[in-house]
């Protein structure tokens, strides 16, 4: 059994063409001797009219009895009809049930959010989730294409690690044959090793954070697009971030135009056209204090602060030069003012907040050792990472972009979990 036609192809067929479609019964309505089936496949939904007398009798009976989400095969004639959802209808003359639903399909209008999440394996069939997943796939594809065109080489890094990248508080511990290992928060350190041969690298793989924060923007497992580049300083990497974000938004506005429209979103490339505003942490602090936020120098920005701050902007914007104590040890201190570091977070406007974190790394051996100690960490735990600074170390910079954060912003999703096939949050590892 193979598919000759997909719904999207049939929508293009000439009136009168005879076609066969395979899909699932999304909904059904009966008007006397006429049954309408909304047939769903990966490419769309098509109205199938099963009329007694036109369809053979056994097909009509099957149409009458078939349960929602059963898999069926229909053969019929293409008819233009402005009343049909896509302007095209299939007049069925034969219907075959390939696999009957054993029970009533449980996903119905009015079921609660918890039910939908507990039944995510079935909720995935909804047009909305399907559309989001198509946009997600396209986003990754566009990003990969842009990176390749710009000379970045894809590398794949390990997930099991032995020491924190982004601080010990959010590490997932695993038993590694009696030894302690962790799930990585970022593959940055491995990419830093790779730049000495490949110079410009990227990875697209999951990162893990044992973050108990129950916000709309935190997952415990997320897909991380990370980039690392030799001979790049803070300004160079900000330029890469801007261009990549623009390429993604511009690409999606064209290539996913239909899907975006189906979600009721209009994404114009202008919303992400470089250059982006750049403010320092100290300026961001001023804005927050003027807004009445109780925050002082040295405090990190959380979801609330970023929401307030990002409402002041209409385009993505960079916040740079954070106090060094708010950032991980590997960030390069600003030589002109070592109390801050040469980092850059990119925040999405309109209340969304951080979607990219990155900056320049310490490439000096002694400075790195000093910063590891200053953070109360054990230099021995970072032996191989420090070792990279012994042999031809060069200035380098990089960043990480959260795929789900980017979708959360672009699609204006109520919660980041809607950007995942099967979201992982502190309270959810099933299904
Ligand atoms: O700012 P973060 O922690 O930076 C790093 O991990 C760097 N080592 C990356 C690098 O420079 N190579 O994380 C980077 C991005 C964030 O801006 C955010 O988009 C996403 O990863 N992110 C999360 N997304 C969903 N849920 C979480 N709990 C996330 N934590 C970070
Ligand atoms: Mg960050």
Short mmCIF file of C-alpha atoms and ligand atoms in Angstrom, two decimals:
data_model
loop_
_atom_site.label_atom_id
_atom_site.label_comp_id
_atom_site.label_asym_id
_atom_site.label_seq_id
_atom_site.Cartn_x
_atom_site.Cartn_y
_atom_site.Cartn_z
CA UNK A 1 0.00 0.00 0.00
CA UNK A 2 1.54 3.31 -1.01
CA UNK A 3 0.18 6.76 -1.52
CA UNK A 4 -0.22 8.02 -5.05
CA UNK A 5 -1.70 11.37 -4.11
CA UNK A 6 -1.48 13.73 -1.20
CA UNK A 7 -4.23 16.25 -0.50
CA UNK A 8 -2.07 19.16 -1.57
CA UNK A 9 -1.64 17.53 -5.01
CA UNK A 10 -5.35 16.89 -5.37
CA UNK A 11 -6.10 20.56 -4.65
CA UNK A 12 -4.13 21.32 -7.83
CA UNK A 13 -5.86 18.66 -9.97
CA UNK A 14 -8.17 19.53 -12.85
CA UNK A 15 -11.91 19.29 -12.21
CA UNK A 16 -13.12 15.85 -13.18
CA UNK A 17 -9.83 14.05 -12.43
CA UNK A 18 -10.25 10.71 -10.74
CA UNK A 19 -7.97 10.29 -7.72
CA UNK A 20 -7.40 8.10 -4.71
CA UNK A 21 -6.59 9.52 -1.29
CA UNK A 22 -5.46 7.90 1.94
CA UNK A 23 -5.87 9.71 5.23
CA UNK A 24 -7.67 9.93 8.55
CA UNK A 25 -11.25 10.92 9.32
CA UNK A 26 -10.98 14.27 11.06
CA UNK A 27 -14.70 15.01 11.27
CA UNK A 28 -17.99 13.90 9.76
CA UNK A 29 -21.41 15.44 9.09
CA UNK A 30 -24.56 13.83 7.71
CA UNK A 31 -27.25 15.54 5.68
CA UNK A 32 -29.69 12.73 4.82
CA UNK A 33 -28.26 10.84 1.86
CA UNK A 34 -25.06 12.87 1.91
CA UNK A 35 -22.15 12.40 4.31
CA UNK A 36 -19.29 14.89 4.44
CA UNK A 37 -15.96 13.59 5.71
CA UNK A 38 -13.09 15.91 6.44
CA UNK A 39 -10.15 13.79 5.41
CA UNK A 40 -6.78 14.72 6.88
CA UNK A 41 -3.27 13.90 5.73
CA UNK A 42 0.12 15.47 6.33
CA UNK A 43 -0.49 18.08 3.67
CA UNK A 44 -3.97 19.33 4.49
CA UNK A 45 -7.64 18.63 4.98
CA UNK A 46 -10.04 17.82 2.18
CA UNK A 47 -13.79 17.61 2.15
CA UNK A 48 -15.03 14.28 0.81
CA UNK A 49 -18.69 14.03 -0.18
CA UNK A 50 -20.11 10.51 0.05
CA UNK A 51 -23.51 10.54 -1.61
CA UNK A 52 -25.84 7.56 -1.62
CA UNK A 53 -26.29 6.53 -5.25
CA UNK A 54 -22.97 7.99 -6.40
CA UNK A 55 -20.85 6.04 -3.97
CA UNK A 56 -21.61 2.33 -4.02
CA UNK A 57 -23.92 1.14 -1.25
CA UNK A 58 -21.25 -0.60 0.86
CA UNK A 59 -19.07 2.55 0.74
CA UNK A 60 -22.00 4.67 1.90
CA UNK A 61 -22.60 2.34 4.85
CA UNK A 62 -18.89 2.43 5.74
CA UNK A 63 -18.94 6.23 5.63
CA UNK A 64 -21.93 6.18 7.92
CA UNK A 65 -20.26 3.92 10.45
CA UNK A 66 -16.62 4.90 10.32
CA UNK A 67 -15.30 6.43 13.58
CA UNK A 68 -13.23 9.60 13.87
CA UNK A 69 -9.49 9.16 13.26
CA UNK A 70 -9.97 5.85 11.46
CA UNK A 71 -7.59 5.44 8.51
CA UNK A 72 -9.46 5.27 5.21
CA UNK A 73 -8.89 5.15 1.47
CA UNK A 74 -11.26 7.04 -0.83
CA UNK A 75 -11.54 7.10 -4.58
CA UNK A 76 -13.49 9.80 -6.33
CA UNK A 77 -13.74 12.71 -8.70
CA UNK A 78 -12.33 16.20 -8.07
CA UNK A 79 -14.95 18.98 -8.09
CA UNK A 80 -14.45 22.69 -7.62
CA UNK A 81 -16.85 23.96 -4.98
CA UNK A 82 -16.53 27.39 -3.38
CA UNK A 83 -18.36 26.10 -0.29
CA UNK A 84 -15.64 23.51 0.43
CA UNK A 85 -12.93 24.69 2.88
CA UNK A 86 -10.17 24.69 0.23
CA UNK A 87 -12.53 25.34 -2.70
CA UNK A 88 -12.17 21.73 -3.86
CA UNK A 89 -14.18 18.68 -2.91
CA UNK A 90 -13.84 14.99 -3.66
CA UNK A 91 -16.99 13.23 -4.83
CA UNK A 92 -16.45 9.74 -3.52
CA UNK A 93 -17.45 6.65 -5.39
CA UNK A 94 -15.57 4.12 -3.26
CA UNK A 95 -14.54 4.18 0.39
CA UNK A 96 -12.44 1.56 2.12
CA UNK A 97 -11.63 1.41 5.82
CA UNK A 98 -7.95 0.59 6.27
CA UNK A 99 -7.89 0.70 10.04
CA UNK A 100 -10.86 1.40 12.23
CA UNK A 101 -10.55 3.47 15.44
CA UNK A 102 -11.19 1.01 18.27
CA UNK A 103 -12.75 3.66 20.52
CA UNK A 104 -14.18 7.15 20.32
CA UNK A 105 -11.30 9.53 19.70
CA UNK A 106 -10.77 11.24 23.07
CA UNK A 107 -9.55 14.64 21.83
CA UNK A 108 -12.68 16.73 21.53
CA UNK A 109 -13.63 20.37 21.79
CA UNK A 110 -13.75 21.59 25.34
CA UNK A 111 -11.29 19.10 26.93
CA UNK A 112 -8.88 20.78 29.34
CA UNK A 113 -5.21 21.62 28.91
CA UNK A 114 -4.04 18.86 31.25
CA UNK A 115 -5.98 16.30 29.24
CA UNK A 116 -4.42 17.55 26.03
CA UNK A 117 -0.92 17.33 27.52
CA UNK A 118 -1.57 13.85 28.97
CA UNK A 119 -2.74 12.83 25.51
CA UNK A 120 -0.13 14.70 23.52
CA UNK A 121 0.47 11.56 21.43
CA UNK A 122 -3.06 12.01 20.04
CA UNK A 123 -3.31 15.80 20.23
CA UNK A 124 -0.40 15.93 17.78
CA UNK A 125 -2.91 15.15 15.02
CA UNK A 126 -4.59 18.55 15.36
CA UNK A 127 -4.04 20.96 12.46
CA UNK A 128 -2.55 23.55 14.81
CA UNK A 129 0.14 21.27 16.24
CA UNK A 130 0.84 19.91 12.75
CA UNK A 131 1.33 23.45 11.45
CA UNK A 132 3.64 24.45 14.30
CA UNK A 133 5.78 21.34 13.69
CA UNK A 134 6.08 22.18 9.99
CA UNK A 135 7.23 25.71 10.83
CA UNK A 136 9.67 24.33 13.38
CA UNK A 137 11.19 21.98 10.81
CA UNK A 138 11.48 24.80 8.35
CA UNK A 139 13.11 27.06 10.91
CA UNK A 140 15.84 24.50 11.54
CA UNK A 141 16.30 23.92 7.84
CA UNK A 142 16.66 27.63 7.08
CA UNK A 143 19.14 28.08 9.93
CA UNK A 144 21.22 25.14 8.72
CA UNK A 145 21.22 26.44 5.16
CA UNK A 146 22.32 29.91 6.25
CA UNK A 147 25.10 28.52 8.41
CA UNK A 148 26.37 26.27 5.65
CA UNK A 149 26.28 29.08 3.09
CA UNK A 150 28.31 31.19 5.49
CA UNK A 151 31.04 28.63 5.98
CA UNK A 152 29.99 27.02 9.27
CA UNK A 153 30.51 23.27 9.60
CA UNK A 154 28.06 21.15 11.52
CA UNK A 155 29.51 19.14 14.40
CA UNK A 156 27.76 16.68 16.70
CA UNK A 157 28.82 16.72 20.33
CA UNK A 158 28.29 14.41 23.31
CA UNK A 159 25.39 14.75 25.71
CA UNK A 160 27.02 12.97 28.67
CA UNK A 161 29.48 15.29 30.35
CA UNK A 162 31.41 15.51 33.60
CA UNK A 163 31.38 19.21 34.56
CA UNK A 164 28.95 22.12 34.29
CA UNK A 165 29.01 24.64 31.46
CA UNK A 166 26.33 26.98 32.79
CA UNK A 167 26.66 26.54 36.56
CA UNK A 168 26.03 23.53 38.78
CA UNK A 169 22.51 24.43 39.89
CA UNK A 170 20.77 23.22 36.75
CA UNK A 171 22.65 19.99 36.05
CA UNK A 172 20.83 16.68 35.61
CA UNK A 173 22.86 13.98 37.28
CA UNK A 174 23.00 10.50 35.78
CA UNK A 175 24.54 7.28 36.98
CA UNK A 176 27.23 6.41 34.45
CA UNK A 177 28.16 2.81 35.40
CA UNK A 178 28.76 3.87 38.98
CA UNK A 179 30.38 7.18 38.11
CA UNK A 180 28.62 10.51 38.17
CA UNK A 181 27.92 12.11 34.81
CA UNK A 182 25.57 14.88 33.77
CA UNK A 183 23.39 15.76 30.82
CA UNK A 184 24.90 18.73 29.06
CA UNK A 185 23.45 22.25 29.33
CA UNK A 186 25.32 23.36 26.21
CA UNK A 187 27.88 21.85 23.85
CA UNK A 188 29.88 25.06 23.81
CA UNK A 189 33.07 23.61 25.32
CA UNK A 190 33.25 20.86 22.69
CA UNK A 191 32.70 23.42 19.97
CA UNK A 192 35.53 25.48 21.42
CA UNK A 193 37.76 22.44 20.95
CA UNK A 194 36.52 22.02 17.37
CA UNK A 195 37.33 25.57 16.22
CA UNK A 196 41.05 24.76 16.26
CA UNK A 197 40.51 22.57 13.24
CA UNK A 198 37.22 23.67 11.71
CA UNK A 199 37.28 27.38 12.72
CA UNK A 200 33.54 28.00 12.26
CA UNK A 201 31.21 25.37 13.66
CA UNK A 202 27.63 24.83 14.71
CA UNK A 203 25.51 22.13 16.33
CA UNK A 204 21.81 21.55 16.57
CA UNK A 205 21.02 19.16 19.40
CA UNK A 206 19.22 18.98 22.74
CA UNK A 207 20.43 20.69 25.90
CA UNK A 208 19.17 19.91 29.38
CA UNK A 209 18.44 22.14 32.36
CA UNK A 210 17.27 20.90 35.73
CA UNK A 211 15.48 24.19 36.10
CA UNK A 212 12.52 24.08 38.46
CA UNK A 213 11.28 27.44 37.21
CA UNK A 214 7.67 27.05 36.11
CA UNK A 215 7.59 29.86 33.62
CA UNK A 216 6.12 30.02 30.15
CA UNK A 217 9.61 29.92 28.69
CA UNK A 218 11.48 27.14 30.46
CA UNK A 219 11.85 23.56 29.36
CA UNK A 220 14.04 20.92 30.98
CA UNK A 221 15.04 19.64 27.52
CA UNK A 222 15.27 22.03 24.60
CA UNK A 223 16.85 22.13 21.15
CA UNK A 224 19.90 24.30 21.09
CA UNK A 225 21.45 25.81 18.00
CA UNK A 226 24.98 26.71 19.03
CA UNK A 227 27.63 28.45 17.01
CA UNK A 228 31.34 28.98 17.73
CA UNK A 229 33.83 30.94 15.69
CA UNK A 230 37.60 31.39 15.83
CA UNK A 231 39.04 34.90 15.46
CA UNK A 232 35.80 36.56 16.49
CA UNK A 233 35.27 39.20 19.13
CA UNK A 234 32.04 40.37 20.73
CA UNK A 235 31.00 42.66 17.86
CA UNK A 236 31.73 40.00 15.26
CA UNK A 237 29.53 37.45 16.94
CA UNK A 238 26.70 39.96 17.40
CA UNK A 239 26.79 40.48 13.66
CA UNK A 240 26.46 36.73 13.06
CA UNK A 241 23.52 36.56 15.49
CA UNK A 242 21.73 39.44 13.75
CA UNK A 243 22.21 38.01 10.30
CA UNK A 244 21.15 34.53 11.32
CA UNK A 245 18.00 35.75 13.09
CA UNK A 246 17.13 37.86 10.08
CA UNK A 247 17.72 34.95 7.69
CA UNK A 248 15.38 32.77 9.76
CA UNK A 249 12.59 35.36 10.00
CA UNK A 250 12.91 36.36 6.37
CA UNK A 251 13.03 32.72 5.23
CA UNK A 252 9.99 31.71 7.31
CA UNK A 253 7.98 34.71 6.13
CA UNK A 254 8.38 33.35 2.59
CA UNK A 255 8.68 29.60 2.89
CA UNK A 256 6.16 29.12 5.71
CA UNK A 257 3.80 31.86 4.67
CA UNK A 258 0.81 29.53 4.41
CA UNK A 259 1.46 27.84 7.75
CA UNK A 260 1.92 31.21 9.45
CA UNK A 261 -1.33 32.43 7.93
CA UNK A 262 -3.10 29.28 9.14
CA UNK A 263 -1.99 30.17 12.66
CA UNK A 264 -3.21 33.71 12.20
CA UNK A 265 0.33 35.11 12.26
CA UNK A 266 1.75 37.61 9.85
CA UNK A 267 5.54 37.57 10.09
CA UNK A 268 7.18 40.37 8.17
CA UNK A 269 10.95 40.30 7.63
CA UNK A 270 11.12 43.93 8.87
CA UNK A 271 10.47 42.82 12.44
CA UNK A 272 13.97 41.38 12.51
CA UNK A 273 15.91 43.55 10.12
CA UNK A 274 19.40 44.41 11.39
CA UNK A 275 20.94 46.39 12.93
CA UNK A 276 19.46 45.65 16.35
CA UNK A 277 19.55 48.12 19.23
CA UNK A 278 22.43 47.43 21.63
CA UNK A 279 22.23 48.43 25.25
CA UNK A 280 24.52 47.63 28.13
CA UNK A 281 23.38 45.90 31.30
CA UNK A 282 23.79 49.23 33.13
CA UNK A 283 21.37 50.94 30.73
CA UNK A 284 18.92 48.05 31.02
CA UNK A 285 19.15 48.42 34.80
CA UNK A 286 18.28 52.13 34.52
CA UNK A 287 15.22 51.33 32.41
CA UNK A 288 14.06 48.70 34.91
CA UNK A 289 14.59 50.99 37.89
CA UNK A 290 12.66 53.78 36.13
CA UNK A 291 9.84 51.27 35.67
CA UNK A 292 9.83 50.77 39.42
CA UNK A 293 11.51 47.35 39.46
CA UNK A 294 13.38 46.71 42.69
CA UNK A 295 16.72 45.61 41.30
CA UNK A 296 20.30 46.65 41.85
CA UNK A 297 23.67 46.29 40.16
CA UNK A 298 24.82 42.69 40.14
CA UNK A 299 21.35 41.13 40.09
CA UNK A 300 20.65 38.91 37.12
CA UNK A 301 17.56 39.50 35.01
CA UNK A 302 14.88 36.87 35.40
CA UNK A 303 11.79 36.24 33.31
CA UNK A 304 9.93 39.16 34.96
CA UNK A 305 12.68 41.72 34.38
CA UNK A 306 13.16 40.61 30.78
CA UNK A 307 9.43 40.84 30.15
CA UNK A 308 9.28 44.43 31.40
CA UNK A 309 12.44 45.43 29.56
CA UNK A 310 11.55 43.83 26.25
CA UNK A 311 8.17 45.57 26.17
CA UNK A 312 10.18 48.75 25.57
CA UNK A 313 11.49 47.47 22.22
CA UNK A 314 10.00 46.70 18.84
CA UNK A 315 12.86 44.72 17.37
CA UNK A 316 15.13 42.11 18.90
CA UNK A 317 17.81 43.92 20.93
CA UNK A 318 21.12 43.06 22.54
CA UNK A 319 21.93 43.50 26.21
CA UNK A 320 25.70 43.39 26.69
CA UNK A 321 28.34 43.83 29.40
CA UNK A 322 26.66 42.03 32.29
CA UNK A 323 28.37 42.04 35.70
CA UNK A 324 30.79 39.14 35.63
CA UNK A 325 29.25 37.54 38.69
CA UNK A 326 25.95 37.04 36.82
CA UNK A 327 27.57 35.02 34.04
CA UNK A 328 29.42 31.71 33.77
CA UNK A 329 33.19 31.69 34.30
CA UNK A 330 34.17 31.32 30.62
CA UNK A 331 32.97 34.81 29.61
CA UNK A 332 35.74 37.26 28.70
CA UNK A 333 36.02 40.14 31.18
CA UNK A 334 35.99 43.53 29.46
CA UNK A 335 39.66 44.66 29.46
CA UNK A 336 38.47 48.29 29.92
CA UNK A 337 36.27 47.39 32.90
CA UNK A 338 36.87 43.87 34.19
CA UNK A 339 33.81 44.00 36.48
CA UNK A 340 31.68 43.34 33.39
CA UNK A 341 32.06 40.74 30.66
CA UNK A 342 31.99 40.82 26.88
CA UNK A 343 28.73 38.95 26.60
CA UNK A 344 25.61 39.53 24.56
CA UNK A 345 22.10 38.29 25.17
CA UNK A 346 19.56 38.83 22.44
CA UNK A 347 16.08 39.60 23.75
CA UNK A 348 12.92 39.34 21.67
CA UNK A 349 10.62 42.35 21.89
CA UNK A 350 7.10 42.60 23.24
CA UNK A 351 7.63 40.86 26.57
CA UNK A 352 9.30 37.68 25.30
CA UNK A 353 12.87 38.19 26.45
CA UNK A 354 16.03 36.15 25.94
CA UNK A 355 16.24 33.95 22.87
CA UNK A 356 20.04 33.94 22.41
CA UNK A 357 22.89 33.93 24.91
CA UNK A 358 26.52 34.28 23.93
CA UNK A 359 29.62 36.41 23.75
CA UNK A 360 33.37 36.32 23.72
CA UNK A 361 35.28 33.56 25.56
CA UNK A 362 38.43 33.82 27.64
CA UNK A 363 41.30 32.61 25.47
CA UNK A 364 44.12 33.37 27.91
CA UNK A 365 45.28 30.39 29.97
CA UNK A 366 46.01 32.23 33.23
CA UNK A 367 42.88 34.35 33.14
CA UNK A 368 40.72 31.27 32.61
CA UNK A 369 42.31 29.43 35.52
CA UNK A 370 41.84 32.50 37.69
CA UNK A 371 38.13 32.80 36.76
CA UNK A 372 37.50 29.09 37.42
CA UNK A 373 38.97 29.47 40.90
CA UNK A 374 37.11 32.72 41.52
CA UNK A 375 33.88 30.82 40.84
CA UNK A 376 34.77 28.25 43.49
CA UNK A 377 35.21 25.53 40.85
CA UNK A 378 37.89 22.90 40.60
CA UNK A 379 40.41 23.54 37.79
CA UNK A 380 41.00 19.79 37.61
CA UNK A 381 37.36 19.28 36.52
CA UNK A 382 38.00 21.53 33.52
CA UNK A 383 41.41 20.14 32.65
CA UNK A 384 40.84 19.46 28.95
CA UNK A 385 38.97 22.74 28.48
CA UNK A 386 41.82 24.73 30.01
CA UNK A 387 44.30 22.70 27.99
CA UNK A 388 42.86 24.24 24.80
CA UNK A 389 44.45 27.53 25.92
CA UNK A 390 47.94 26.01 25.87
CA UNK A 391 48.29 25.46 22.15
CA UNK A 392 47.72 28.34 19.78
CA UNK A 393 44.73 29.81 21.61
CA UNK A 394 42.95 32.55 19.67
CA UNK A 395 40.18 35.04 20.46
CA UNK A 396 36.85 33.36 19.82
CA UNK A 397 33.16 33.87 20.41
CA UNK A 398 29.91 32.02 20.07
CA UNK A 399 26.30 31.79 21.09
CA UNK A 400 23.34 29.52 21.70
CA UNK A 401 19.86 30.02 20.30
CA UNK A 402 16.91 28.20 21.86
CA UNK A 403 14.79 26.82 19.00
CA UNK A 404 11.64 26.68 21.12
CA UNK A 405 12.23 30.19 22.47
CA UNK A 406 12.51 31.49 18.94
CA UNK A 407 9.25 29.78 17.94
CA UNK A 408 7.56 30.94 21.13
CA UNK A 409 8.33 34.51 20.16
CA UNK A 410 7.71 34.30 16.41
CA UNK A 411 4.44 32.39 16.73
CA UNK A 412 3.45 34.24 19.93
CA UNK A 413 2.63 30.97 21.62
CA UNK A 414 1.06 31.18 25.07
CA UNK A 415 3.63 28.69 26.42
CA UNK A 416 6.97 27.41 25.12
CA UNK A 417 5.80 23.78 25.40
CA UNK A 418 3.56 24.31 22.34
CA UNK A 419 6.74 24.52 20.28
CA UNK A 420 7.69 20.88 21.10
CA UNK A 421 6.40 17.57 19.82
CA UNK A 422 6.60 16.12 23.34
CA UNK A 423 7.50 18.86 25.83
CA UNK A 424 9.67 18.18 28.85
CA UNK A 425 9.05 20.41 31.86
CA UNK A 426 9.61 19.93 35.61
CA UNK A 427 6.20 18.28 35.94
CA UNK A 428 6.11 16.41 32.64
CA UNK A 429 8.16 13.51 31.26
CA UNK A 430 5.13 11.59 29.95
CA UNK A 431 4.04 10.86 27.25
O1 LIG B 1 22.04 31.61 27.74
P1 LIG B 1 22.36 30.15 27.75
O2 LIG B 1 22.33 29.47 29.05
O3 LIG B 1 23.77 30.05 27.07
C1 LIG B 1 24.48 28.91 26.90
O4 LIG B 1 24.11 27.79 27.17
C2 LIG B 1 25.76 29.12 26.15
N1 LIG B 1 26.72 28.11 26.59
C3 LIG B 1 25.48 29.01 24.67
C4 LIG B 1 26.69 29.29 23.82
O5 LIG B 1 27.22 30.37 23.92
N2 LIG B 1 27.10 28.35 23.01
O6 LIG B 1 21.37 29.39 26.75
C5 LIG B 1 21.31 29.79 25.42
C6 LIG B 1 19.88 29.84 24.94
C7 LIG B 1 19.00 30.84 25.68
O7 LIG B 1 19.16 32.14 25.17
C8 LIG B 1 17.62 30.28 25.42
O8 LIG B 1 17.18 30.64 24.12
C9 LIG B 1 17.87 28.79 25.43
O9 LIG B 1 19.24 28.59 25.18
N3 LIG B 1 17.52 28.23 26.75
C10 LIG B 1 16.38 27.60 27.04
N4 LIG B 1 15.29 27.32 26.29
C11 LIG B 1 14.28 26.66 26.86
N5 LIG B 1 14.27 26.26 28.16
C12 LIG B 1 15.34 26.51 28.95
N6 LIG B 1 15.34 26.09 30.22
C13 LIG B 1 16.46 27.21 28.39
N7 LIG B 1 17.64 27.61 28.88
C14 LIG B 1 18.28 28.23 27.87
MG1 LIG B 2 21.33 33.04 29.02
#
